[in-house]
Short mmCIF file of C-alpha atoms in Angstrom, two decimals:
data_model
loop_
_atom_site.label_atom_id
_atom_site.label_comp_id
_atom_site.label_asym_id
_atom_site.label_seq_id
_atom_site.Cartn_x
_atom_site.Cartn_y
_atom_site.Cartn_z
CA UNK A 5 136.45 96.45 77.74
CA UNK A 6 138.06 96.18 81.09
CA UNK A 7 138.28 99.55 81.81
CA UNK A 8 135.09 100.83 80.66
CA UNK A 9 133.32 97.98 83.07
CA UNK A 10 135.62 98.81 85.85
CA UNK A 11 134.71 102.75 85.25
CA UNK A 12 130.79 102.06 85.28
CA UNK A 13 131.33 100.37 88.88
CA UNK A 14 133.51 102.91 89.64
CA UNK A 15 130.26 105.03 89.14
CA UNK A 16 127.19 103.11 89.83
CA UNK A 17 128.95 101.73 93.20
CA UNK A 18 129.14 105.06 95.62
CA UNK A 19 125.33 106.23 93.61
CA UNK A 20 124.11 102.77 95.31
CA UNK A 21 125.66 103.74 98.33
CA UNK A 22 124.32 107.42 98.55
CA UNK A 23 120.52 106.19 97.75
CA UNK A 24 121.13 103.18 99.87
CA UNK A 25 122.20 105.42 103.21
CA UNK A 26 119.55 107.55 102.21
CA UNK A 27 116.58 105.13 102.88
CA UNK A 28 118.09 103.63 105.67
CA UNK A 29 115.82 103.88 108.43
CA UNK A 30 117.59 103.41 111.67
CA UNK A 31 119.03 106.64 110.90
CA UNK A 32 119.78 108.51 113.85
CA UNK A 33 119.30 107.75 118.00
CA UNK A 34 116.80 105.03 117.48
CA UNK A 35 119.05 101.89 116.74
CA UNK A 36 117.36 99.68 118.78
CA UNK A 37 115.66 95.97 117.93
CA UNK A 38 112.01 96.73 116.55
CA UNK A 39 112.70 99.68 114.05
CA UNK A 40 112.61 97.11 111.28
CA UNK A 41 109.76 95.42 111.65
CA UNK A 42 108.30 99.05 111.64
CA UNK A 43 109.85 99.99 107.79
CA UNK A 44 110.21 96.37 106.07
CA UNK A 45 110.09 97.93 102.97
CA UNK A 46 112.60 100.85 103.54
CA UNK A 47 114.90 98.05 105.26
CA UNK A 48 115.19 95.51 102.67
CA UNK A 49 115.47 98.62 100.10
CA UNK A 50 118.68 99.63 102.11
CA UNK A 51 119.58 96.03 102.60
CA UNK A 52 119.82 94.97 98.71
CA UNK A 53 121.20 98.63 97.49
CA UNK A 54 123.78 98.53 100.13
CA UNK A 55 125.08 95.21 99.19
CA UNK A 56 125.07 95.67 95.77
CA UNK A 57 127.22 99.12 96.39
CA UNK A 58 129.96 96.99 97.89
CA UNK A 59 129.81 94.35 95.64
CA UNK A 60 130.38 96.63 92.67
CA UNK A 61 133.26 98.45 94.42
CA UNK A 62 134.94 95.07 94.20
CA UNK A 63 135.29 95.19 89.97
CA UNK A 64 135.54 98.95 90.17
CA UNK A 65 138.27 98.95 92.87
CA UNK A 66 140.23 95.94 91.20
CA UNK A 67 139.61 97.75 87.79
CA UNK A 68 141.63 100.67 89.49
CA UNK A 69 144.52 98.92 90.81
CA UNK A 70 145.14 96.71 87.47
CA UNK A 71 147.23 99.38 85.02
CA UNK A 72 149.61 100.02 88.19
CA UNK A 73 153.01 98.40 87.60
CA UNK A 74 155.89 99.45 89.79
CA UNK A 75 155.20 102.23 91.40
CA UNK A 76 152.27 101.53 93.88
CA UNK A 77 153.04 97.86 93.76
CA UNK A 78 153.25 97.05 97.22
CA UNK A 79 150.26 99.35 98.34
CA UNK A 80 148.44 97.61 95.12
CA UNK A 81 149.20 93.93 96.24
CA UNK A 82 147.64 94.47 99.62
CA UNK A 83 145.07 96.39 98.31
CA UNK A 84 144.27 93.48 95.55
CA UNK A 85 143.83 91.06 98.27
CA UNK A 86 142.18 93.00 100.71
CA UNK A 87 139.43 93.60 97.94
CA UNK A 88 138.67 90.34 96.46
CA UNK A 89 138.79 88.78 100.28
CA UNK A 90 137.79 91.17 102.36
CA UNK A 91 135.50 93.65 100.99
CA UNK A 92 133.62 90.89 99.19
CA UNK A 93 133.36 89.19 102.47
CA UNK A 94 132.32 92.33 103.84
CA UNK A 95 129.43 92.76 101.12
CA UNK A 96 127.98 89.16 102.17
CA UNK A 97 127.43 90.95 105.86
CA UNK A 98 124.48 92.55 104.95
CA UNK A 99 122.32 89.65 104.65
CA UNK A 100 122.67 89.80 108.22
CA UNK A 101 119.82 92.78 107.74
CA UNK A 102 117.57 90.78 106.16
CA UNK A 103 118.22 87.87 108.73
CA UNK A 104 116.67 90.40 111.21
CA UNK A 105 113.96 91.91 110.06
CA UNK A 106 112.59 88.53 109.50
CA UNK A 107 113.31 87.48 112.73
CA UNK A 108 111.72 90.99 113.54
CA UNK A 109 108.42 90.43 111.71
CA UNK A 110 108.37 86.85 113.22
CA UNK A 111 109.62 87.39 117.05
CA UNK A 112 109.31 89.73 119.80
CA UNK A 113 112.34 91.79 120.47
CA UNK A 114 113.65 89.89 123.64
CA UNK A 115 113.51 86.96 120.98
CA UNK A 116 115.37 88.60 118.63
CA UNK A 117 118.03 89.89 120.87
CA UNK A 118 118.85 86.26 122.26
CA UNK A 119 118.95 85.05 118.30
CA UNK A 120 121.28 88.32 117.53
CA UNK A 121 123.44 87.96 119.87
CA UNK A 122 124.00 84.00 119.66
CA UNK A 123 124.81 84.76 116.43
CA UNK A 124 127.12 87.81 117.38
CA UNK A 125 128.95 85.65 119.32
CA UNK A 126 129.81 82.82 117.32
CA UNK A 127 133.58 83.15 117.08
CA UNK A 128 134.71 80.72 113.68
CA UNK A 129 131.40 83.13 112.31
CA UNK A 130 133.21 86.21 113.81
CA UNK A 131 136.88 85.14 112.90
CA UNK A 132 136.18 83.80 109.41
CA UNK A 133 133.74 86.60 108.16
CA UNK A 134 133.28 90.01 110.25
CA UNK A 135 137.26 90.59 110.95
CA UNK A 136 138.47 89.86 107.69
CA UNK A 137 135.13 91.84 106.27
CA UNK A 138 135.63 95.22 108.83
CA UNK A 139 139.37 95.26 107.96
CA UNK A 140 139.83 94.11 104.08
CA UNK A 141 137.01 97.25 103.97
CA UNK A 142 138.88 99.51 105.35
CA UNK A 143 142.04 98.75 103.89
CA UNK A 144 140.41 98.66 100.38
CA UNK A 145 139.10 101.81 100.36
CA UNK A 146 142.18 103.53 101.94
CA UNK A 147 144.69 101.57 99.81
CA UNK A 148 143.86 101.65 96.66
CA UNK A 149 143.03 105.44 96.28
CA UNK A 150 146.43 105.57 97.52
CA UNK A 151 148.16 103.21 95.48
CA UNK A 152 146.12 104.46 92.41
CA UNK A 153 148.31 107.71 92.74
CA UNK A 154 150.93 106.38 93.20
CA UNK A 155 150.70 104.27 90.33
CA UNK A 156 149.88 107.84 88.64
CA UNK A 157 146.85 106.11 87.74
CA UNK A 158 144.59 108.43 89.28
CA UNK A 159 145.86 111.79 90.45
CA UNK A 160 146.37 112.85 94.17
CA UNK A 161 143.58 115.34 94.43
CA UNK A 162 141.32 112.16 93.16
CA UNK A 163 142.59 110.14 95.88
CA UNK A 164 142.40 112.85 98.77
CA UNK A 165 138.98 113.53 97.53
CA UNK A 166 138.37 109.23 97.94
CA UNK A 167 139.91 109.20 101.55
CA UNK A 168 137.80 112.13 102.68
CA UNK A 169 134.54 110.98 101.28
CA UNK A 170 135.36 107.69 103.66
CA UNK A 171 136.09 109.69 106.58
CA UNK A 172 132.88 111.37 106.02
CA UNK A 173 130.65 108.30 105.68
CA UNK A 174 132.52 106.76 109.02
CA UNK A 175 131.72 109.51 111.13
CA UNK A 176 128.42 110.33 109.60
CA UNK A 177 126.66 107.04 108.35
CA UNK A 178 123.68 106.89 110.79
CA UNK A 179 123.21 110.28 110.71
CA UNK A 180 120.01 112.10 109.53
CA UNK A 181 119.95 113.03 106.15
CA UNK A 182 121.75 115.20 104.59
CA UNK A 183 123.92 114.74 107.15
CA UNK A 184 124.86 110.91 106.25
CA UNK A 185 124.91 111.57 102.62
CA UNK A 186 127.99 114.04 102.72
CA UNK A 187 130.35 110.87 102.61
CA UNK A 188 128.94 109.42 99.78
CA UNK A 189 128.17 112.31 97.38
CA UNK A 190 131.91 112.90 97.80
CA UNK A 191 133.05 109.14 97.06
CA UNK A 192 130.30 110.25 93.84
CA UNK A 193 132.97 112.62 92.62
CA UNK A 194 135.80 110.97 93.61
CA UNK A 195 135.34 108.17 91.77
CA UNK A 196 133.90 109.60 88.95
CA UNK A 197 137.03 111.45 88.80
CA UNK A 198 138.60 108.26 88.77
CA UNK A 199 136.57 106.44 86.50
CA UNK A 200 137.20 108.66 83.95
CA UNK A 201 140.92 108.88 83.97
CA UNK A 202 140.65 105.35 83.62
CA UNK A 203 139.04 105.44 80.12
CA UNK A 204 141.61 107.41 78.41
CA UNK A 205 144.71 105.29 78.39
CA UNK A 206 148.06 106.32 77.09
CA UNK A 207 151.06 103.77 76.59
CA UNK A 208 152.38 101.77 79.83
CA UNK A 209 155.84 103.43 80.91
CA UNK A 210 158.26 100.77 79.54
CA UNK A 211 160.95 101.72 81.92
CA UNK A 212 158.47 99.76 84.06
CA UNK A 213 158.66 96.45 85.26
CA UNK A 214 155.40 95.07 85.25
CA UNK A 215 156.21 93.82 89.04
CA UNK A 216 152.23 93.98 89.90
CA UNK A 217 151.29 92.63 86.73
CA UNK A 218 153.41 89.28 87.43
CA UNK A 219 151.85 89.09 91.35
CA UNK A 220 148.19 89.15 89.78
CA UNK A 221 148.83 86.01 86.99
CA UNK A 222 150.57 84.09 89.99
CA UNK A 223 147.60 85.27 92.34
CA UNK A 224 145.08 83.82 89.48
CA UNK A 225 147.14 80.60 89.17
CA UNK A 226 147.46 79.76 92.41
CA UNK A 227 143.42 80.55 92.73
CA UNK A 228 142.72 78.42 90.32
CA UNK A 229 143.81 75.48 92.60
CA UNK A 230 142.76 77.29 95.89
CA UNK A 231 139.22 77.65 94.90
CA UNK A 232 138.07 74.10 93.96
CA UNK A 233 140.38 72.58 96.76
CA UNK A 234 138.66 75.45 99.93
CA UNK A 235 135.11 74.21 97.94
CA UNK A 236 136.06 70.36 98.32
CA UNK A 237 137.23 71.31 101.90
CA UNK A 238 134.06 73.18 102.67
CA UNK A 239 131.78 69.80 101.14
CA UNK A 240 133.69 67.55 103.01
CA UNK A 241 133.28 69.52 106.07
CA UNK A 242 129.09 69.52 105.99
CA UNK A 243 128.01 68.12 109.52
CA UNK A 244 124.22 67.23 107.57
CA UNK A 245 125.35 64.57 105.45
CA UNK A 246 121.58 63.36 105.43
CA UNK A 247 119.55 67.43 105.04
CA UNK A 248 119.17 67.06 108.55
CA UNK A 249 119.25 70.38 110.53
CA UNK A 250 119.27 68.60 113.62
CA UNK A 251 122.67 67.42 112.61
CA UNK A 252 124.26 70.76 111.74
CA UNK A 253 122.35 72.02 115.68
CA UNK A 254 124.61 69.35 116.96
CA UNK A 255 127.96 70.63 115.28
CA UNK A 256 127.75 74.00 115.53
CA UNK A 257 131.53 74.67 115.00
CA UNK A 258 131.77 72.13 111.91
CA UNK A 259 128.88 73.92 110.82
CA UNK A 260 130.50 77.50 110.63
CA UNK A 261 134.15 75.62 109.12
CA UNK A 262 132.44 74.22 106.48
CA UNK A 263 130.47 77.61 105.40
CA UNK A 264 133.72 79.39 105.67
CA UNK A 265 135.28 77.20 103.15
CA UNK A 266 132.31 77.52 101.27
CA UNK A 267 132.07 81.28 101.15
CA UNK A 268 136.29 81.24 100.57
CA UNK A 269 135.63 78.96 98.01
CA UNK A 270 133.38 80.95 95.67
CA UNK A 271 135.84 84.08 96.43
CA UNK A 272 138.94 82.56 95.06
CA UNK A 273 137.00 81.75 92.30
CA UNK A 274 136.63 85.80 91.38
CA UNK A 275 140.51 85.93 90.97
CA UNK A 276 140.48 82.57 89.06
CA UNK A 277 138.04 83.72 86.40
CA UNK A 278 139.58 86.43 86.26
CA UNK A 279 143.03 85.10 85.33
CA UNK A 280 141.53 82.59 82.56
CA UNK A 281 140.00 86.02 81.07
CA UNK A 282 142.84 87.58 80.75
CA UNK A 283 143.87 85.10 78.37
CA UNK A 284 140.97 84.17 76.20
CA UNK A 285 138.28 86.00 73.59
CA UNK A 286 135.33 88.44 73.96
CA UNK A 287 133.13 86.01 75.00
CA UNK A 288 135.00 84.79 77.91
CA UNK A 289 135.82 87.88 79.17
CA UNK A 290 132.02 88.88 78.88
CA UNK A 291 131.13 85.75 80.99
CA UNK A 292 133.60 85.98 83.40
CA UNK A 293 132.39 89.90 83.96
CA UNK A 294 129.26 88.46 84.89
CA UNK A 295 130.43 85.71 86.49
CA UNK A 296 132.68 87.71 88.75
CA UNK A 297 129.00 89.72 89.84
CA UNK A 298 127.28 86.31 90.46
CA UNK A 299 130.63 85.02 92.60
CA UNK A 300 130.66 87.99 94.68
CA UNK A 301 127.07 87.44 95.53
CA UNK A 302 126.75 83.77 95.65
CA UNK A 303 130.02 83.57 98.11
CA UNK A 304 127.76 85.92 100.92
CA UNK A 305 125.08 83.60 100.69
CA UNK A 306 126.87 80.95 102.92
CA UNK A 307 126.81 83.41 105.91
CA UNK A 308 123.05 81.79 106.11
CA UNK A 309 124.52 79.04 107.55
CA UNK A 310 125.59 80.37 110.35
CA UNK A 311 122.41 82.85 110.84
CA UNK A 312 120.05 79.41 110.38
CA UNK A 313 122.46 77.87 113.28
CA UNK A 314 121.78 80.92 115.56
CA UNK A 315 118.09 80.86 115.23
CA UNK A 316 118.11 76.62 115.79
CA UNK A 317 120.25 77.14 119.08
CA UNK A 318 117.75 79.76 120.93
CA UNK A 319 114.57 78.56 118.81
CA UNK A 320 112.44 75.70 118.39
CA UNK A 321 112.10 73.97 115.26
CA UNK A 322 108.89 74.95 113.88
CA UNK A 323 109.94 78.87 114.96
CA UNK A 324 112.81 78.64 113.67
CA UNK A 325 111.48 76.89 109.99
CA UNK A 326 109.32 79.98 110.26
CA UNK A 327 112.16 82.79 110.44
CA UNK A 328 113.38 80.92 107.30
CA UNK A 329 110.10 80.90 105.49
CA UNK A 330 110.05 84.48 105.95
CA UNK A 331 113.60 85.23 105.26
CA UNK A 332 113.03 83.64 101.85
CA UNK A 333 109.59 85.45 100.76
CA UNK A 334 111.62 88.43 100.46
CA UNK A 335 111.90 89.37 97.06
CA UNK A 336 114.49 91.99 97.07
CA UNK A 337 116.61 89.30 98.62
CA UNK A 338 115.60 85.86 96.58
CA UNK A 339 115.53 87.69 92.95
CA UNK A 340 118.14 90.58 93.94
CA UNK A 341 120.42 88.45 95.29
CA UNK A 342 120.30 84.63 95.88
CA UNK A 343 118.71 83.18 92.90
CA UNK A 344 120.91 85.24 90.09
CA UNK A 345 123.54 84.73 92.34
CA UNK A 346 123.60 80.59 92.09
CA UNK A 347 122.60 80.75 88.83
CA UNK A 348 124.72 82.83 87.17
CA UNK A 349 128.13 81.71 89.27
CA UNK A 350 127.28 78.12 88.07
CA UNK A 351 126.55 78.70 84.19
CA UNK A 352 129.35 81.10 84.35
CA UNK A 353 131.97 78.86 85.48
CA UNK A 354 130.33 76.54 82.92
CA UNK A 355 130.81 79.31 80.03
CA UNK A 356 134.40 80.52 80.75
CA UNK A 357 135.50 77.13 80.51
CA UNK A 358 133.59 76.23 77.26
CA UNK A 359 135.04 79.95 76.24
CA UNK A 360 138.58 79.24 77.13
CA UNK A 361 138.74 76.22 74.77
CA UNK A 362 136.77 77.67 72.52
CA UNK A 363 139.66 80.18 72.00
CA UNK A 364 142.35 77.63 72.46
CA UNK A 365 143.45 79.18 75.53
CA UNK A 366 142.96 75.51 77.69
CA UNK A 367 141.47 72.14 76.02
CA UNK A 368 138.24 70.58 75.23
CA UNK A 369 138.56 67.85 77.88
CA UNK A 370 139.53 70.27 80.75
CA UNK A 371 136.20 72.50 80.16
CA UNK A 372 134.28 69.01 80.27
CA UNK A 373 135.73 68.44 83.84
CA UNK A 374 134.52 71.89 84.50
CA UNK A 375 130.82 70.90 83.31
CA UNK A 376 131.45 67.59 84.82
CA UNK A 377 131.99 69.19 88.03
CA UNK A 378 129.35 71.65 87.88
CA UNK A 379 126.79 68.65 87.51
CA UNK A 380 128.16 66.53 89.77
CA UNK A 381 127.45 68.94 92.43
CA UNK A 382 123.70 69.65 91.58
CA UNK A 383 123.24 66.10 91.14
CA UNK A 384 124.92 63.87 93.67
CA UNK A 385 123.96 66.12 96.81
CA UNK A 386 125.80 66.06 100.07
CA UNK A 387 127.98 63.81 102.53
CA UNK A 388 131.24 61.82 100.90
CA UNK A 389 129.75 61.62 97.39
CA UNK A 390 129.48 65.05 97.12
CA UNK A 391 133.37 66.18 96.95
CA UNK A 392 133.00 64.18 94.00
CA UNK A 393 131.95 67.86 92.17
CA UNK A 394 134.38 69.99 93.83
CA UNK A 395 137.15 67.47 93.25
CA UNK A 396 136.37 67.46 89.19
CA UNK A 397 136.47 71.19 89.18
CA UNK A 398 139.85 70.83 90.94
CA UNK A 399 141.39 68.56 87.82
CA UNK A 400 139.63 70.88 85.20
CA UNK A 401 140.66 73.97 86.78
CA UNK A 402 143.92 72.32 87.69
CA UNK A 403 144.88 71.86 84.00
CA UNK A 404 143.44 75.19 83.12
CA UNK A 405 146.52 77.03 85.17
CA UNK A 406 148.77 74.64 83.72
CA UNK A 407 147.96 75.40 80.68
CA UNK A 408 147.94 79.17 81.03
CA UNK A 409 151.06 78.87 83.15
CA UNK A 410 152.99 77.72 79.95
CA UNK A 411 150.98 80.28 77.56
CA UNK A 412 152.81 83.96 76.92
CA UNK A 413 151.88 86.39 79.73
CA UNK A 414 149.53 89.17 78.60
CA UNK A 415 150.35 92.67 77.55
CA UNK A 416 150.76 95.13 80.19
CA UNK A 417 147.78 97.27 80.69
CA UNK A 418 147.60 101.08 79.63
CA UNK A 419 147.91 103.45 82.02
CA UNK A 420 145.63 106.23 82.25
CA UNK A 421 146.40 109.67 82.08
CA UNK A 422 147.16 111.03 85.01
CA UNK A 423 148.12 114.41 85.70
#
């Protein structure tokens, strides 16, 4: 099941990226502030497509990387992390397109420069979420073509073919068409290619030592106490104990902590779910597929923060309420994005739990700390009360890597055949 999800991202991720480059319209010399309150439409079109290309890279990419076992192992650890931090990290950046075309359709462009570039210049905002995004990026999509091979997962004309449909989107992204699609239709094939030698598995070379297989069930463990502990952090760390902006205006460093932890939070949950799936029935590992989707998405959402903080500093009040009434009447964003995103991370966290004990993999109690958790942070709102949540998914999920720490490790994963 695994494979054939990972080989449908594989797919539908570099299509989403092709159409998404393809409507972009700041194609081209004109990149200046104005062009997208001239194409709304086109720009949140680009906007959602674009985000969801790099979200689904991250299953697709992971689903790559998991049959390697030895060889590759080194490449494929780096590449691991560099994925589920930094290119999901990198996915939550473009939110920062819909931040400005609503500051676009609401301000005149000196306005929206001075917003821009306070936010541009935030540096926990630029530390915590556009380093880690550029780089993880670019080391995900170099690395794990590369370690795919090596892993004879993939073969090397596959992985060539990945690298230069990269190269080819770097140099031509804001290119007119069909100049800017030439990276992208390539990545099409490439990971096509890939996709489908990752359907047809053959037995895992036993003269293997499952080296990479070990480093991903301590990486899940050790997520399963990271995530709840960086999302207690990140509660802890809220300047607006009382919902009052003014507050967060005042603390404009505390502000962009606690939204890091936050956003790191909800991405250490992605390996976490990922490691109590590898242990449990169908119906965990269906939830956690979609909770993984909802995780990715849900984690970007915290970038906001910041964004809201930028607008506050160089904006008054009632303008800046308005930027945010805008932001959220954009469809594309609240029901492509936001609203599943929430929704689905929080019943899914709920379900894999309820799923893992349901298959005997943890116990009854630990999944209700999970739901205790889960309710405790919808209901008991913000300021000291509110680690209470965080702190109960921190026992549950605690107990959970116990308990899978002292269960049999799982089979190793076919290998695909690989010329």
């Amino acid at each position: 099941m695994w494979r054939k999800a990972a080989a449908v991202c594989l797919v539908a991720a570099p299509i989403a990226l092709t159409v998404a480059t393809g409507v972009d319209p700041a194609l081209g010399d004109d990149q200046g502030y104005g062009i997208y309150r001239q194409h709304p439409g086109a720009v949140q079109a680009h906007s959602i497509l674009l985000h969801w290309a790099w979200v689904l890279f991250v299953p697709g990419l992971l689903g790559l990387l998991t049959p390697i076992r030895e060889r590759g192992a080194v490449l494929a650890r780096i590449a691991w992390i560099s994925v589920i931090v930094g290119l999901t990290t990198f996915s939550a950046l473009m939110a920062n397109d819909f931040f400005l075309l609503a500051l676009e359709q609401t301000l005149p462009d000196a306005r929206v420069r001075a917003v821009d570039e306070t936010f541009l210049a935030m540096s926990v905002t630029v530390a915590g979420w556009q380093w880690p995004g550029l780089i993880g990026w670019g080391l995900s999509l170099i690395l794990t073509p590369v370690a795919a091979a090596r892993g004879r997962v993939i073969d090397w004309w596959t992985s060539g073919a990945a690298l230069l449909g990269m190269a080819l989107y770097l140099v031509f992204a804001i290119s007119p068409v069909p100049f800017c699609l030439l990276g992208p239709v390539v990545l099409i094939g490439a990971y096509g290619a890939a996709a489908w030698r990752l359907v047809r598995p053959t037995a895992a070379a036993s003269a293997e030592r499952d080296s990479f297989g070990i480093f991903r069930r301590r990486f899940g463990l050790f997520s399963l106490y990271a995530a709840p502990a960086l999302f207690a952090l990140g509660m802890a760390t809220v300047p607006d104990w009382g919902a009052d902006v003014a507050d967060s205006v005042a603390k404009p460093v505390q502000t962009q902590v606690s939204a890091l932890f936050l956003h790191l939070g909800w991405v250490f949950f992605v390996p976490a779910v990922l490691a109590v799936a590898s242990r449990a029935n169908r119906f965990t590992r269906v939830a956690a597929g979609v909770t993984v989707l909802a995780l990715i998405n849900f984690s970007g959402l915290m970038v906001g923060d910041s964004a809201d903080l930028a607008a506050r500093q160089v904006l008054d009040a009632a303008t800046a309420d308005r930027v945010a009434d805008t932001l959220g009447g954009y469809a594309a964003f609240t029901f492509g994005w936001a609203l599943p995103a929430m929704l689905f991370s929080l019943l899914g966290l709920i379900a894999v739990a309820v799923g893992a004990a349901v298959g005997r993999t943890t116990r009854w109690w630990t999944a209700a700390l999970v739901v205790a958790g889960i309710v405790a942070f919808l209901g008991l709102g913000l300021g000291p009360i509110g680690v209470t949540g965080p702190l109960l998914l921190l026992a549950g999920f605690g107990l959970m890597a116990r308990d899978l720490a002292r269960s049999p490790a799982p089979a190793p994963t076919p290998v695909p055949a690989a010329a």
